[in-house]
Short mmCIF file of N, CA and C in Angstrom, two decimals:
data_model
loop_
_atom_site.label_atom_id
_atom_site.label_comp_id
_atom_site.label_asym_id
_atom_site.label_seq_id
_atom_site.Cartn_x
_atom_site.Cartn_y
_atom_site.Cartn_z
N MET A 18 26.54 -15.70 -16.88
CA MET A 18 26.08 -14.17 -16.48
C MET A 18 24.79 -14.29 -16.04
N ILE A 19 24.22 -12.78 -15.60
CA ILE A 19 23.06 -13.02 -15.86
C ILE A 19 21.99 -11.98 -17.54
N THR A 20 21.56 -12.42 -17.94
CA THR A 20 20.92 -11.93 -18.87
C THR A 20 19.70 -11.12 -19.29
N THR A 21 18.67 -11.64 -18.04
CA THR A 21 17.18 -10.86 -17.87
C THR A 21 17.28 -10.48 -16.25
N LEU A 22 16.53 -9.64 -16.22
CA LEU A 22 16.50 -8.49 -14.74
C LEU A 22 15.22 -9.54 -14.11
N SER A 23 14.98 -9.37 -12.83
CA SER A 23 13.78 -9.63 -12.10
C SER A 23 12.49 -9.09 -12.80
N ALA A 24 11.40 -9.00 -12.30
CA ALA A 24 10.42 -7.34 -12.28
C ALA A 24 11.18 -7.09 -10.86
N GLN A 25 11.38 -7.25 -9.79
CA GLN A 25 11.74 -6.71 -8.91
C GLN A 25 12.96 -5.82 -8.72
N GLU A 26 13.92 -6.05 -9.98
CA GLU A 26 15.33 -5.56 -10.28
C GLU A 26 14.93 -4.39 -11.35
N GLU A 27 13.63 -4.73 -11.67
CA GLU A 27 13.05 -3.61 -12.99
C GLU A 27 12.70 -2.70 -12.34
N ARG A 28 12.07 -2.62 -11.39
CA ARG A 28 11.12 -1.85 -11.06
C ARG A 28 12.40 -0.41 -9.22
N LEU A 29 13.12 -1.58 -8.79
CA LEU A 29 14.39 -0.83 -8.52
C LEU A 29 15.23 0.11 -9.50
N ILE A 30 15.06 -0.24 -10.35
CA ILE A 30 16.11 0.28 -11.56
C ILE A 30 15.38 1.60 -12.01
N HIS A 31 13.80 1.68 -12.25
CA HIS A 31 13.17 2.51 -12.12
C HIS A 31 12.75 3.58 -11.17
N ALA A 32 13.07 3.17 -9.70
CA ALA A 32 12.79 4.09 -8.74
C ALA A 32 13.89 4.48 -8.37
N LEU A 33 14.80 4.20 -8.78
CA LEU A 33 16.29 5.46 -8.72
C LEU A 33 16.66 6.46 -9.78
N GLN A 34 15.49 5.77 -10.92
CA GLN A 34 16.13 6.78 -11.52
C GLN A 34 15.17 7.88 -11.71
N LEU A 35 13.80 7.54 -11.57
CA LEU A 35 12.73 8.41 -10.54
C LEU A 35 13.48 8.86 -9.20
N LEU A 36 13.55 8.70 -8.11
CA LEU A 36 14.99 9.50 -7.39
C LEU A 36 15.82 10.43 -7.56
N GLY A 37 16.77 9.93 -8.49
CA GLY A 37 17.67 11.01 -8.95
C GLY A 37 17.32 12.19 -9.56
N ASP A 38 15.91 12.42 -9.49
CA ASP A 38 16.05 13.91 -9.98
C ASP A 38 15.97 14.62 -8.30
N LYS A 39 16.46 15.28 -7.97
CA LYS A 39 16.67 16.00 -6.90
C LYS A 39 14.67 16.29 -6.39
N THR A 40 13.95 16.79 -7.58
CA THR A 40 12.57 17.29 -6.89
C THR A 40 11.99 16.52 -6.26
N ARG A 41 11.73 15.22 -7.35
CA ARG A 41 11.43 13.72 -6.68
C ARG A 41 12.05 13.16 -5.16
N PHE A 42 13.55 13.57 -5.65
CA PHE A 42 13.79 13.07 -4.30
C PHE A 42 13.23 13.45 -3.00
N ARG A 43 13.02 15.00 -2.86
CA ARG A 43 12.61 15.88 -2.28
C ARG A 43 10.92 15.52 -1.76
N ILE A 44 10.20 15.27 -2.53
CA ILE A 44 8.94 14.80 -2.37
C ILE A 44 8.46 13.98 -2.15
N PHE A 45 10.01 12.80 -1.62
CA PHE A 45 9.17 11.67 -1.92
C PHE A 45 10.16 11.62 -0.22
N LYS A 46 10.97 12.43 -0.15
CA LYS A 46 11.56 12.44 1.41
C LYS A 46 10.36 12.93 2.23
N LEU A 47 9.31 13.97 2.04
CA LEU A 47 8.73 14.41 2.33
C LEU A 47 7.30 13.45 3.37
N LEU A 48 6.89 12.74 2.30
CA LEU A 48 6.56 11.78 2.32
C LEU A 48 6.81 10.54 3.44
N ALA A 49 8.28 10.48 3.02
CA ALA A 49 8.87 9.35 4.28
C ALA A 49 8.65 9.53 5.36
N SER A 50 8.48 11.09 6.04
CA SER A 50 8.63 11.68 7.23
C SER A 50 7.47 10.78 8.11
N GLY A 51 6.39 10.02 6.93
CA GLY A 51 5.07 9.65 7.68
C GLY A 51 3.87 9.84 8.00
N HIS A 52 3.76 10.84 6.98
CA HIS A 52 2.02 11.54 6.76
C HIS A 52 1.54 11.73 5.59
N ASP A 53 0.31 12.27 4.92
CA ASP A 53 0.39 12.32 3.76
C ASP A 53 0.60 13.68 3.57
N MET A 54 0.21 13.91 2.59
CA MET A 54 0.55 15.45 2.45
C MET A 54 -0.56 15.73 0.53
N CYS A 55 -1.08 16.78 0.72
CA CYS A 55 -1.49 17.30 -0.36
C CYS A 55 -0.60 18.16 -0.99
N VAL A 56 -1.01 17.90 -2.40
CA VAL A 56 -0.24 18.48 -3.66
C VAL A 56 0.21 20.26 -3.27
N SER A 57 -0.75 20.64 -2.69
CA SER A 57 -1.09 22.41 -2.64
C SER A 57 0.46 22.24 -1.65
N GLU A 58 0.43 21.42 -0.56
CA GLU A 58 0.76 21.66 0.36
C GLU A 58 2.97 21.41 0.06
N ILE A 59 2.70 20.37 -0.83
CA ILE A 59 4.69 20.34 -1.43
C ILE A 59 5.02 20.85 -2.00
N ALA A 60 3.99 22.05 -2.72
CA ALA A 60 4.08 23.10 -3.79
C ALA A 60 4.56 24.22 -2.99
N GLU A 61 4.41 24.08 -2.06
CA GLU A 61 4.29 25.35 -1.30
C GLU A 61 5.72 25.05 -0.49
N ASP A 62 6.00 24.06 0.39
CA ASP A 62 7.40 23.43 0.83
C ASP A 62 8.12 23.18 -0.15
N LEU A 63 8.11 23.30 -1.62
CA LEU A 63 9.07 23.55 -2.26
C LEU A 63 9.28 24.32 -2.97
N GLY A 64 8.33 25.40 -3.15
CA GLY A 64 8.54 26.58 -4.49
C GLY A 64 8.27 26.25 -5.25
N ILE A 65 7.57 25.17 -5.41
CA ILE A 65 7.40 24.76 -7.25
C ILE A 65 6.41 25.10 -7.23
N SER A 66 5.60 25.48 -8.67
CA SER A 66 4.27 24.76 -9.01
C SER A 66 3.48 23.80 -8.83
N VAL A 67 1.65 23.86 -8.26
CA VAL A 67 0.87 22.59 -8.23
C VAL A 67 1.09 21.82 -9.46
N SER A 68 1.07 22.21 -10.71
CA SER A 68 1.37 21.55 -11.96
C SER A 68 2.27 20.52 -12.04
N ALA A 69 3.43 21.28 -11.31
CA ALA A 69 5.23 20.39 -11.71
C ALA A 69 4.64 19.58 -10.29
N VAL A 70 3.92 19.77 -9.21
CA VAL A 70 4.01 18.79 -8.53
C VAL A 70 3.48 17.51 -8.21
N SER A 71 1.68 17.77 -9.51
CA SER A 71 0.98 16.98 -9.82
C SER A 71 1.84 15.32 -10.60
N GLN A 72 2.73 16.69 -11.86
CA GLN A 72 3.81 15.79 -12.94
C GLN A 72 4.69 15.05 -12.02
N HIS A 73 5.14 15.26 -11.05
CA HIS A 73 5.86 14.16 -10.28
C HIS A 73 5.11 13.19 -9.63
N PHE A 74 3.84 13.23 -9.55
CA PHE A 74 3.22 12.30 -8.78
C PHE A 74 3.06 11.17 -9.41
N ARG A 75 2.52 11.59 -11.22
CA ARG A 75 2.11 10.84 -12.01
C ARG A 75 2.97 9.55 -11.98
N ASN A 76 4.62 10.35 -12.28
CA ASN A 76 5.50 9.36 -12.09
C ASN A 76 5.25 8.46 -10.93
N PHE A 77 5.53 8.78 -9.57
CA PHE A 77 5.36 8.26 -8.35
C PHE A 77 4.38 6.27 -9.03
N GLU A 78 2.80 7.19 -9.30
CA GLU A 78 2.01 6.49 -9.90
C GLU A 78 2.14 5.56 -10.72
N MET A 79 2.71 5.73 -11.79
CA MET A 79 2.96 4.95 -12.46
C MET A 79 3.77 3.81 -11.51
N LEU A 80 5.19 4.01 -11.28
CA LEU A 80 6.04 2.58 -10.43
C LEU A 80 4.97 2.20 -8.92
N GLY A 81 3.98 2.46 -8.98
CA GLY A 81 3.07 2.07 -7.47
C GLY A 81 3.91 2.53 -6.19
N LEU A 82 3.91 3.40 -5.98
CA LEU A 82 5.08 3.95 -5.08
C LEU A 82 4.33 5.05 -3.91
N VAL A 83 3.22 6.08 -4.52
CA VAL A 83 2.22 5.97 -3.73
C VAL A 83 0.59 6.21 -3.99
N SER A 84 0.30 6.42 -2.78
CA SER A 84 -1.93 6.22 -2.89
C SER A 84 -2.31 7.46 -3.30
N LYS A 85 -3.18 7.94 -3.68
CA LYS A 85 -3.70 9.48 -3.26
C LYS A 85 -5.02 9.26 -3.00
N GLU A 86 -5.89 10.15 -1.98
CA GLU A 86 -7.09 10.49 -1.86
C GLU A 86 -7.36 11.69 -2.15
N ARG A 87 -8.68 11.87 -2.75
CA ARG A 87 -9.13 13.15 -2.83
C ARG A 87 -10.32 13.25 -1.43
N MET A 88 -9.50 14.98 -1.55
CA MET A 88 -10.39 15.59 -0.20
C MET A 88 -10.68 16.74 -0.79
N GLY A 89 -12.06 17.01 -0.83
CA GLY A 89 -12.52 17.99 -1.59
C GLY A 89 -12.17 17.96 -2.77
N GLN A 90 -11.85 19.48 -3.13
CA GLN A 90 -10.83 19.65 -4.57
C GLN A 90 -9.37 19.67 -4.26
N ARG A 91 -9.04 18.64 -3.43
CA ARG A 91 -7.46 18.73 -2.67
C ARG A 91 -7.31 17.34 -3.05
N ILE A 92 -5.80 17.03 -3.65
CA ILE A 92 -5.70 15.32 -3.44
C ILE A 92 -4.35 15.04 -2.97
N CYS A 93 -4.80 14.27 -1.99
CA CYS A 93 -3.13 14.04 -1.03
C CYS A 93 -3.00 12.44 -1.30
N TYR A 94 -1.59 12.62 -0.99
CA TYR A 94 -1.07 11.25 -1.12
C TYR A 94 0.01 11.16 -0.29
N GLU A 95 0.40 9.77 -0.35
CA GLU A 95 1.37 8.91 0.95
C GLU A 95 1.78 7.92 0.26
N LEU A 96 2.91 7.43 0.66
CA LEU A 96 3.39 6.30 0.40
C LEU A 96 2.59 4.89 0.89
N LYS A 97 2.70 3.93 -0.23
CA LYS A 97 2.26 2.68 0.01
C LYS A 97 2.67 2.02 1.19
N SER A 98 1.56 2.21 2.67
CA SER A 98 2.19 1.50 3.75
C SER A 98 2.32 -0.11 3.63
N ASP A 99 2.11 -0.65 2.92
CA ASP A 99 1.58 -1.84 2.45
C ASP A 99 2.97 -2.33 1.56
N ASP A 100 3.23 -1.89 1.30
CA ASP A 100 4.24 -2.32 0.21
C ASP A 100 5.89 -2.03 0.80
N ALA A 101 6.82 -3.05 1.13
CA ALA A 101 7.59 -3.77 1.54
C ALA A 101 9.22 -3.16 0.63
N PHE A 102 8.71 -2.61 -0.79
CA PHE A 102 9.65 -2.25 -1.24
C PHE A 102 9.66 -0.76 -1.14
N VAL A 103 8.57 -0.03 -1.17
CA VAL A 103 8.41 1.38 -0.78
C VAL A 103 8.73 1.60 0.49
N GLN A 104 8.86 0.86 1.45
CA GLN A 104 8.84 1.05 2.88
C GLN A 104 10.68 1.21 3.22
N GLU A 105 11.38 -0.07 1.78
CA GLU A 105 12.45 0.41 2.04
C GLU A 105 13.56 1.16 1.68
N LEU A 106 12.57 1.61 0.35
CA LEU A 106 13.19 2.96 -0.03
C LEU A 106 12.82 4.89 0.73
N ALA A 107 11.83 4.26 1.24
CA ALA A 107 11.52 5.27 2.42
C ALA A 107 12.66 5.52 3.63
N LYS A 108 12.67 3.96 4.15
CA LYS A 108 13.68 3.96 4.93
C LYS A 108 15.43 3.98 4.37
N LEU A 109 15.89 4.05 3.35
CA LEU A 109 17.33 4.77 3.04
C LEU A 109 17.05 6.51 2.90
N THR A 110 15.69 7.11 2.66
CA THR A 110 15.68 7.68 2.00
C THR A 110 15.76 9.10 3.67
N LYS A 111 15.07 8.07 4.53
CA LYS A 111 15.29 8.75 6.04
C LYS A 111 16.73 8.81 6.64
N GLU A 112 17.66 7.75 6.05
CA GLU A 112 19.14 7.53 6.74
C GLU A 112 19.88 8.78 6.72
N GLY A 113 19.95 9.22 5.10
CA GLY A 113 20.54 9.94 4.39
C GLY A 113 20.46 10.88 4.71
#
């Protein structure tokens, strides 16, 4: 019987919980399309507020799924391309 989970299994559980939210799933899928996007672009694409998008990205950042870059007053995000775990999640969202 397995009593403890590995760090990778814990991360997977948290990522699946995170992506279980439809809005966060849609944001992740937009980023999985292969290019970085700014918060305002995502808000416009999804028809939600900039502050709501920013809040969702805090969750992505806590799990280490995204990296961000400030471009003037804009904050843009992309999936971490050097993280195999993130790339596997992105691959799954593209297949669906």
